[in-house]
Structures are given as structure tokens and as C-alpha cells.
Short mmCIF file of C-alpha atoms in Angstrom, two decimals:
data_model
loop_
_atom_site.label_atom_id
_atom_site.label_comp_id
_atom_site.label_asym_id
_atom_site.label_seq_id
_atom_site.Cartn_x
_atom_site.Cartn_y
_atom_site.Cartn_z
CA MET T 1 137.70 -59.03 -107.40
CA ILE T 2 140.18 -61.93 -107.88
CA GLU T 3 139.85 -64.34 -110.75
CA CYS T 4 142.10 -67.34 -111.40
CA ALA T 5 141.63 -69.32 -114.61
CA ASN T 6 143.37 -72.66 -115.07
CA LEU T 7 146.16 -71.26 -112.93
CA GLY T 8 149.16 -73.52 -112.40
CA LYS T 9 152.73 -73.37 -111.17
CA PHE T 10 155.48 -75.93 -111.72
CA TYR T 11 158.95 -75.86 -110.26
CA ASN T 12 161.38 -77.89 -112.41
CA GLY T 13 158.54 -80.12 -113.47
CA VAL T 14 157.19 -80.57 -109.94
CA VAL T 15 153.58 -79.45 -109.64
CA ALA T 16 152.97 -76.90 -106.86
CA LEU T 17 149.58 -75.75 -108.14
CA GLU T 18 147.41 -77.09 -110.92
CA GLY T 19 144.21 -76.16 -112.75
CA VAL T 20 143.01 -73.56 -110.27
CA ASN T 21 139.75 -71.90 -111.26
CA LEU T 22 138.72 -69.57 -108.48
CA THR T 23 136.57 -66.46 -108.33
CA ILE T 24 136.58 -64.39 -105.18
CA GLY T 25 133.96 -61.68 -104.74
CA ARG T 26 133.95 -58.40 -102.89
CA GLY T 27 133.09 -57.86 -99.23
CA LYS T 28 133.78 -61.37 -98.03
CA ILE T 29 136.17 -63.15 -95.73
CA ILE T 30 137.44 -66.26 -97.44
CA GLY T 31 139.49 -68.96 -95.77
CA LEU T 32 142.12 -70.66 -97.90
CA LEU T 33 142.49 -73.87 -95.95
CA GLY T 34 145.11 -76.50 -96.50
CA GLU T 35 147.95 -78.29 -94.80
CA ASN T 36 151.53 -77.15 -95.00
CA GLY T 37 152.82 -77.73 -98.51
CA SER T 38 149.35 -77.88 -100.08
CA GLY T 39 149.94 -74.85 -102.32
CA LYS T 40 148.43 -72.02 -100.27
CA THR T 41 151.47 -69.79 -100.35
CA THR T 42 152.15 -70.51 -104.02
CA LEU T 43 148.60 -69.41 -104.89
CA ILE T 44 148.93 -66.29 -102.76
CA LYS T 45 152.27 -65.38 -104.34
CA LEU T 46 150.79 -65.81 -107.81
CA ILE T 47 147.89 -63.49 -106.90
CA ASN T 48 150.38 -60.94 -105.58
CA GLY T 49 152.56 -61.16 -108.67
CA LEU T 50 155.56 -62.51 -106.76
CA LEU T 51 155.57 -65.61 -108.94
CA SER T 52 154.62 -65.88 -112.57
CA PRO T 53 152.16 -68.57 -113.62
CA SER T 54 153.29 -71.67 -115.54
CA THR T 55 149.78 -72.06 -116.92
CA GLY T 56 146.61 -69.97 -117.00
CA SER T 57 146.15 -66.51 -115.55
CA VAL T 58 145.18 -64.47 -112.55
CA ALA T 59 143.39 -61.13 -112.65
CA ILE T 60 142.65 -58.57 -109.96
CA ASP T 61 139.75 -56.33 -110.95
CA GLY T 62 140.36 -57.54 -114.49
CA LYS T 63 144.06 -56.73 -114.56
CA ALA T 64 147.14 -58.92 -114.28
CA PRO T 65 149.10 -58.55 -111.01
CA GLY T 66 151.41 -55.55 -111.09
CA VAL T 67 151.81 -51.99 -109.92
CA GLU T 68 148.05 -51.35 -110.02
CA SER T 69 147.11 -54.49 -108.09
CA LYS T 70 149.68 -53.70 -105.39
CA LYS T 71 147.78 -50.47 -104.75
CA ILE T 72 144.60 -52.46 -104.19
CA ILE T 73 145.93 -55.46 -102.28
CA SER T 74 147.37 -55.24 -98.80
CA TYR T 75 149.45 -58.37 -98.39
CA LEU T 76 150.74 -60.03 -95.24
CA PRO T 77 153.48 -62.45 -96.25
CA GLU T 78 154.04 -65.69 -94.39
CA ASN T 79 157.49 -64.70 -93.20
CA ALA T 80 158.77 -61.58 -91.47
CA PHE T 81 159.15 -58.68 -93.87
CA LEU T 82 160.27 -55.87 -91.58
CA ASP T 83 163.83 -54.69 -91.03
CA SER T 84 164.56 -55.82 -87.49
CA ASP T 85 166.82 -52.83 -86.75
CA MET T 86 163.89 -50.45 -87.22
CA ARG T 87 161.81 -49.20 -84.36
CA VAL T 88 158.06 -49.83 -84.47
CA ARG T 89 157.44 -46.12 -85.06
CA GLU T 90 159.84 -46.12 -88.02
CA ALA T 91 158.14 -49.15 -89.54
CA VAL T 92 154.83 -47.29 -89.38
CA GLY T 93 156.42 -44.26 -91.07
CA TYR T 94 157.93 -46.48 -93.74
CA TYR T 95 154.55 -48.03 -94.50
CA ALA T 96 152.87 -44.62 -94.53
CA ASP T 97 155.43 -43.34 -97.06
CA PHE T 98 155.07 -46.39 -99.21
CA PHE T 99 151.29 -46.76 -99.41
CA ALA T 100 148.96 -43.90 -100.28
CA ASP T 101 146.03 -45.68 -98.61
CA PHE T 102 147.81 -46.06 -95.25
CA ASP T 103 145.79 -44.69 -92.34
CA ARG T 104 148.17 -43.45 -89.62
CA GLU T 105 145.38 -42.82 -87.16
CA LYS T 106 144.12 -46.35 -87.52
CA ALA T 107 147.67 -47.70 -87.15
CA GLY T 108 148.10 -45.75 -83.91
CA ARG T 109 144.81 -47.08 -82.55
CA VAL T 110 145.52 -50.69 -83.48
CA LEU T 111 149.03 -50.49 -82.00
CA ARG T 112 147.50 -49.34 -78.73
CA GLU T 113 144.94 -52.17 -78.87
CA MET T 114 147.76 -54.62 -79.49
CA GLU T 115 149.78 -53.04 -76.67
CA ILE T 116 152.83 -52.57 -78.86
CA ASP T 117 155.28 -49.90 -77.74
CA PRO T 118 156.14 -47.68 -80.76
CA LYS T 119 159.59 -46.94 -79.34
CA LYS T 120 160.69 -50.57 -79.27
CA LYS T 121 163.09 -52.05 -81.80
CA ILE T 122 161.52 -54.76 -83.91
CA LYS T 123 164.26 -57.23 -83.05
CA ASN T 124 163.34 -56.88 -79.38
CA LEU T 125 159.72 -57.89 -79.95
CA SER T 126 158.52 -61.43 -79.23
CA LYS T 127 157.35 -63.58 -82.14
CA GLY T 128 153.70 -62.92 -81.27
CA MET T 129 154.33 -59.18 -81.07
CA LYS T 130 156.08 -59.19 -84.45
CA GLU T 131 153.09 -60.96 -85.98
CA LYS T 132 150.78 -58.41 -84.40
CA LEU T 133 152.88 -55.54 -85.69
CA SER T 134 152.93 -56.96 -89.22
CA LEU T 135 149.19 -57.38 -89.15
CA THR T 136 148.73 -53.87 -87.78
CA LEU T 137 150.64 -52.41 -90.71
CA VAL T 138 148.80 -54.51 -93.28
CA ILE T 139 145.33 -53.89 -91.85
CA SER T 140 145.95 -50.14 -91.43
CA ARG T 141 145.84 -49.66 -95.17
CA ASN T 142 142.38 -48.81 -96.47
CA ALA T 143 142.73 -51.44 -99.14
CA GLY T 144 140.19 -53.14 -101.38
CA CYS T 145 141.63 -56.53 -100.61
CA TYR T 146 143.66 -58.00 -97.77
CA ILE T 147 145.61 -61.18 -98.33
CA LEU T 148 146.87 -62.67 -95.10
CA ASP T 149 149.17 -65.69 -95.33
CA GLU T 150 149.08 -67.66 -92.06
CA PRO T 151 148.46 -64.66 -89.78
CA ILE T 152 147.96 -66.79 -86.66
CA ALA T 153 150.61 -69.49 -87.10
CA GLY T 154 153.14 -69.66 -84.31
CA VAL T 155 151.43 -67.30 -81.86
CA ASP T 156 149.77 -68.18 -78.57
CA PRO T 157 145.96 -68.47 -78.26
CA ALA T 158 145.51 -65.06 -76.61
CA ALA T 159 147.42 -63.39 -79.43
CA ARG T 160 145.33 -65.36 -81.93
CA ASP T 161 142.13 -63.98 -80.44
CA ARG T 162 143.54 -60.49 -80.55
CA ILE T 163 144.56 -60.90 -84.19
CA LEU T 164 141.14 -62.25 -85.19
CA ASP T 165 139.42 -59.41 -83.32
CA THR T 166 141.61 -56.94 -85.17
CA ILE T 167 140.74 -58.45 -88.53
CA LEU T 168 137.02 -58.37 -87.73
CA ASN T 169 137.13 -54.88 -86.36
CA ASN T 170 139.22 -53.22 -89.01
CA PHE T 171 138.54 -54.55 -92.44
CA ASN T 172 136.10 -52.33 -94.28
CA GLU T 173 132.80 -53.75 -95.42
CA ASN T 174 133.49 -53.57 -99.12
CA ALA T 175 136.89 -55.17 -98.82
CA THR T 176 137.76 -58.77 -99.51
CA VAL T 177 139.85 -60.70 -97.04
CA LEU T 178 141.62 -63.86 -98.17
CA VAL T 179 143.21 -65.59 -95.21
CA SER T 180 145.23 -68.76 -95.45
CA THR T 181 145.71 -71.10 -92.53
CA HIS T 182 146.05 -74.68 -91.42
CA LEU T 183 144.59 -73.72 -88.01
CA ILE T 184 140.98 -74.02 -89.07
CA ALA T 185 139.26 -74.32 -85.69
CA ASP T 186 140.61 -70.95 -84.60
CA ILE T 187 139.38 -69.06 -87.59
CA GLU T 188 136.28 -70.73 -88.98
CA ARG T 189 133.77 -68.51 -87.17
CA ILE T 190 134.80 -65.45 -89.11
CA LEU T 191 134.68 -66.99 -92.59
CA ASP T 192 132.02 -66.41 -95.25
CA GLU T 193 133.42 -68.93 -97.66
CA VAL T 194 135.96 -71.69 -97.48
CA VAL T 195 138.36 -72.94 -100.11
CA PHE T 196 140.02 -76.31 -99.48
CA ILE T 197 143.35 -76.77 -101.19
CA HIS T 198 145.03 -80.17 -101.29
CA HIS T 199 148.10 -81.34 -103.21
CA GLY T 200 148.06 -78.17 -105.31
CA LYS T 201 144.42 -78.42 -106.32
CA ILE T 202 141.30 -76.62 -105.18
CA VAL T 203 139.00 -79.41 -104.07
CA LEU T 204 136.15 -77.37 -102.61
CA HIS T 205 134.86 -73.79 -102.60
CA GLU T 206 131.64 -73.27 -100.68
CA ASP T 207 129.72 -70.97 -98.35
CA ALA T 208 130.83 -71.87 -94.80
CA ASP T 209 127.33 -72.25 -93.33
CA ALA T 210 126.09 -74.15 -96.38
CA LEU T 211 128.96 -76.59 -95.93
CA ARG T 212 128.17 -77.01 -92.21
CA THR T 213 124.53 -77.67 -93.06
CA ARG T 214 125.41 -80.15 -95.81
CA ARG T 215 127.83 -82.16 -93.70
CA GLY T 216 126.49 -81.50 -90.18
CA LYS T 217 129.97 -80.82 -88.85
CA SER T 218 132.38 -77.99 -88.23
CA ILE T 219 134.66 -76.93 -91.08
CA ASP T 220 137.58 -78.17 -89.00
CA ALA T 221 136.01 -81.63 -88.58
CA ILE T 222 135.12 -81.82 -92.28
CA PHE T 223 138.66 -80.91 -93.25
CA ARG T 224 140.14 -83.53 -90.94
CA GLU T 225 137.75 -86.15 -92.21
CA ASP T 226 138.53 -85.42 -95.86
CA PHE T 227 142.29 -85.03 -95.70
CA ARG T 228 143.81 -86.71 -92.66
CA MET D 1 124.86 -62.88 -72.01
CA LYS D 2 127.70 -64.58 -73.83
CA TRP D 3 127.25 -65.80 -77.36
CA GLU D 4 127.57 -69.58 -77.37
CA ILE D 5 128.40 -70.87 -80.80
CA ASP D 6 128.81 -74.47 -81.83
CA GLU D 7 130.85 -74.60 -85.02
CA SER D 8 129.29 -77.88 -86.09
CA ARG D 9 125.99 -76.12 -86.88
CA PRO D 10 125.32 -73.25 -89.30
CA ILE D 11 126.35 -70.11 -87.45
CA HIS D 12 123.66 -67.80 -88.82
CA ALA D 13 120.92 -70.14 -87.52
CA GLN D 14 122.48 -70.06 -84.06
CA LEU D 15 122.63 -66.28 -84.11
CA VAL D 16 118.91 -66.21 -84.94
CA GLU D 17 118.16 -68.56 -82.02
CA ASP D 18 120.37 -66.58 -79.68
CA MET D 19 118.73 -63.26 -80.56
CA ILE D 20 115.28 -64.81 -80.03
CA ARG D 21 116.38 -66.09 -76.61
CA ARG D 22 117.61 -62.63 -75.70
CA ILE D 23 114.35 -61.02 -76.76
CA VAL D 24 112.21 -63.61 -74.97
CA ALA D 25 114.32 -63.32 -71.82
CA GLY D 26 113.83 -59.55 -71.88
CA GLU D 27 117.49 -58.72 -72.39
CA TYR D 28 116.28 -56.78 -75.40
CA ARG D 29 112.95 -55.14 -74.59
CA PRO D 30 110.09 -54.60 -77.04
CA GLY D 31 110.78 -51.49 -79.07
CA GLU D 32 114.41 -51.35 -77.98
CA ARG D 33 117.03 -50.41 -80.53
CA ILE D 34 119.63 -53.12 -81.02
CA ALA D 35 123.34 -52.58 -81.65
CA SER D 36 124.71 -52.29 -85.18
CA VAL D 37 125.56 -55.35 -87.26
CA ARG D 38 129.21 -54.58 -86.84
CA ASP D 39 129.09 -54.27 -83.07
CA LEU D 40 126.98 -57.39 -82.67
CA ALA D 41 129.30 -59.32 -84.99
CA PHE D 42 132.29 -58.17 -83.01
CA GLU D 43 130.63 -59.16 -79.76
CA ALA D 44 129.80 -62.62 -81.05
CA LYS D 45 133.16 -62.88 -82.83
CA VAL D 46 131.55 -63.78 -86.11
CA ASN D 47 131.69 -62.40 -89.60
CA PRO D 48 129.51 -59.27 -90.06
CA ASN D 49 127.96 -60.82 -93.18
CA THR D 50 126.78 -63.79 -91.09
CA MET D 51 125.27 -61.47 -88.48
CA GLN D 52 123.63 -59.45 -91.25
CA LYS D 53 122.05 -62.64 -92.59
CA ALA D 54 120.73 -63.55 -89.13
CA LEU D 55 119.23 -60.08 -88.55
CA ALA D 56 117.67 -60.13 -92.02
CA GLU D 57 115.97 -63.41 -91.15
CA LEU D 58 114.64 -61.98 -87.87
CA GLU D 59 113.35 -59.04 -89.87
CA SER D 60 111.58 -61.21 -92.39
CA ARG D 61 109.90 -63.00 -89.47
CA GLY D 62 108.77 -59.67 -88.06
CA ILE D 63 110.80 -60.06 -84.86
CA LEU D 64 113.03 -57.12 -85.70
CA ILE D 65 111.85 -53.99 -87.47
CA THR D 66 114.12 -51.76 -89.49
CA GLN D 67 113.57 -48.06 -89.59
CA ARG D 68 115.36 -46.67 -92.56
CA THR D 69 117.34 -44.01 -90.82
CA SER D 70 117.46 -44.98 -87.20
CA GLY D 71 118.42 -48.64 -87.12
CA ARG D 72 116.88 -51.91 -86.05
CA PHE D 73 114.39 -52.32 -83.24
CA VAL D 74 112.78 -55.22 -81.41
CA THR D 75 109.14 -55.61 -82.37
CA GLU D 76 106.58 -54.01 -80.06
CA ASP D 77 104.13 -56.79 -80.87
CA HIS D 78 103.87 -58.41 -77.42
CA GLU D 79 101.78 -61.24 -78.74
CA LYS D 80 104.55 -62.21 -81.11
CA ILE D 81 107.08 -62.27 -78.27
CA VAL D 82 104.74 -64.38 -76.13
CA GLN D 83 104.37 -66.80 -79.04
CA LEU D 84 108.12 -67.06 -79.39
CA LYS D 85 108.41 -67.73 -75.68
CA GLN D 86 105.79 -70.44 -75.86
CA SER D 87 107.34 -72.20 -78.79
CA LEU D 88 110.78 -72.09 -77.13
CA SER D 89 109.43 -73.51 -73.88
CA GLN D 90 107.47 -76.20 -75.71
CA GLU D 91 110.63 -77.26 -77.48
CA LEU D 92 112.54 -77.43 -74.18
CA LEU D 93 109.73 -79.40 -72.53
CA ALA D 94 109.43 -81.86 -75.41
CA ASN D 95 113.16 -82.56 -75.28
CA PHE D 96 113.08 -82.90 -71.51
CA VAL D 97 110.15 -85.30 -71.53
CA ALA D 98 111.74 -87.40 -74.27
CA ASP D 99 115.02 -87.57 -72.34
CA MET D 100 113.29 -88.54 -69.09
CA ARG D 101 111.24 -91.22 -70.90
CA ASN D 102 114.49 -92.57 -72.33
CA LEU D 103 115.76 -92.87 -68.77
CA GLY D 104 112.69 -94.98 -68.01
CA TYR D 105 110.69 -92.41 -66.04
CA THR D 106 106.89 -92.74 -65.97
CA LYS D 107 104.53 -89.77 -66.10
CA GLU D 108 104.18 -89.74 -62.30
CA ALA D 109 107.91 -90.09 -61.76
CA ILE D 110 108.59 -87.18 -64.14
CA LEU D 111 106.06 -84.99 -62.33
CA GLY D 112 107.57 -85.96 -58.97
CA ALA D 113 111.08 -85.23 -60.17
CA VAL D 114 110.03 -81.85 -61.53
CA GLU D 115 108.40 -80.92 -58.22
CA GLN D 116 111.54 -81.93 -56.31
CA ALA D 117 113.72 -79.93 -58.65
CA LEU D 118 111.48 -76.88 -58.28
CA LYS D 119 111.67 -77.15 -54.49
CA LYS D 120 115.45 -77.36 -54.68
CA SER D 121 115.68 -74.23 -56.81
CA GLN D 122 113.20 -72.58 -54.38
CA ILE D 123 110.81 -71.18 -56.93
#
């Protein structure tokens, strides 16, 4: 599904990402785990074609990021991407116009689950509600791959649970979910595989349960032990 | 019953143990159809692939039976369920006895303590 080969990104000679070789298969939930500034967002932007690589390459279903890959990948950016003057309902319409794979029915259902009022203006939503709305739009596409950059950062624990439930309940079985976070304890139960990223390098990529068995600890504890 | 998961141990192994406990405790009866992978995964708040792995293991051990079109069922082999119950209770007892011995209890003291505890719980 996603293949990175010797992928690297430098900004004015400063290394943000280096020598990334990563293959991500279909039908799995993969956690991209690293602290702030470790290179998670850089990697995600490279996969989404928002940055161009300094070295190496990235391919989605064999093709470089571009118009075709944007049809396949539903991407939740780290920062707010919705026009705050829009109403929730308008944002849904906008997404439906933009993406052929958008499922309005699903969006309506998830909005109800999230208890978001479609008539509200986005600027009048709380931070947690905005996050939930963004996720609703992203997850309501019937995409082959979902890339979620820090979907649970900055929201309260109840909203986190709701967001994780929504991810579990709505991604389709053949889809890949790549989710980046530094809040490992909250998310590790839903992961098939974990990728540790540290100082711009991938230092580990392993099946989550295999890693727990090997080290006898939670992913969160292993991460803390290795990097803090 | 709530799914108790300890993230420091492999999750699929805990799902296997949990399902066995449910079957032994009669929450799932012999021959009963169990919920879909997706629903069970959602209930336990785990990845569907992990739940799938756990159910596949229960199947390979003959505890669950898959019927191609109609889903997964608990085995109707009562003897198998009794065996599972016995091995679970033996494990609990062995741990209990070891813990009590570590506290310095003798055989008689353990038996006495068990009797007291049974009286208290009015069984």
C-alpha cells in the first residue's frame, strides 16, 4: 500500500527525516509513534505529497504521491483545515463535493454519534468538537487508506475514547490506517503494528503483540524506556 | 462482563483467555452463536485483526466452531468445556496455594482459612 525507500527530508541542511525504509500493508492499523519533533508530520506530509523528498522515494500503490494518491488516501492534518466561518453542514457538503468516495449517510451517522449540531458554525465549536468534526469528515470517505496526524492531541479523555471508537467502528476492513501520536497509552490497544520514530529515523517496526511478548511490557512503557 | 485488558501482555492472548472464561462461566452457552469479529472487537475496544487472531486460535483448539455461512459457535462438546473449567480452576488453586505458602501458611492453616472464607461468603 505505502512504500518508502531511503526517504529523507532536509530543511536548509537540517535533517528532519533520514533513510526511511518502510512498507505498510493493507488492512492494518499502524501507529506512528514518536515525540514532538521526531519527524512524524514530515513523514506524513511526504506520503501525502505535501512535501517533496530530498532523498529516496515514496509510492502509494506503486505510484508517486499526486492526484491519484489523493483519491485513495483520506488525510487528517495535524492542524485545523476547515474554514471557521462555515457551518458544520456546509463543511460536510464541501467534502462531499470534493471527494467522490465521500459517504454522506455515514457522515450524518457519525455526526450524530459525536453529538455535533450540523447547524453550528465551526468557529463556535470547542477544540474537542472541531477535532471530532475533522475526523468525521476524514473517516466518512470510503478510502483505501486513512492517515491521521495526531487525532487525539489536545482533546479530553472522553473525546479521545469517542474518537478511537469512531476509528474502530468506521474504517473498512481492507483499508489501512496510519495514525501518528505521542499519546501511546491511549491508542495502543487498537494497533496492529507500531513504528517508532526518533530524531528523524525509524528505529523499530514490529507487530504490536510480538513486541509486547518480546519485551514483556506495554508499548507505552517500552517507548518510555527506550527514548526518555 | 467487561473486557479487562492489560497492555503489558499480548492482547490476543488475553482475548483468548477472556473468551474461555466467558464460555466456562456459561456467559456463552454450548452451541451458542457468538457476535461478529467486528462487534466483539468494538466491545473490547481492540483492533478487529487482533480479535480475529484470538477467535482463530479458539477455533484451532476446537473451542469455537465456524459454520461457513452462519458464523461462529461455541462448541457443544461438554467434556471439552469441563476440561477447560478444570484447568482454569487448577491454575487458580496453584497460584493461591503458592501465595499462601509464601505468606507462611501451613497446609492446615490454608484449609482453615479457606473454610472461614467460604463461611463468610455463605456458600
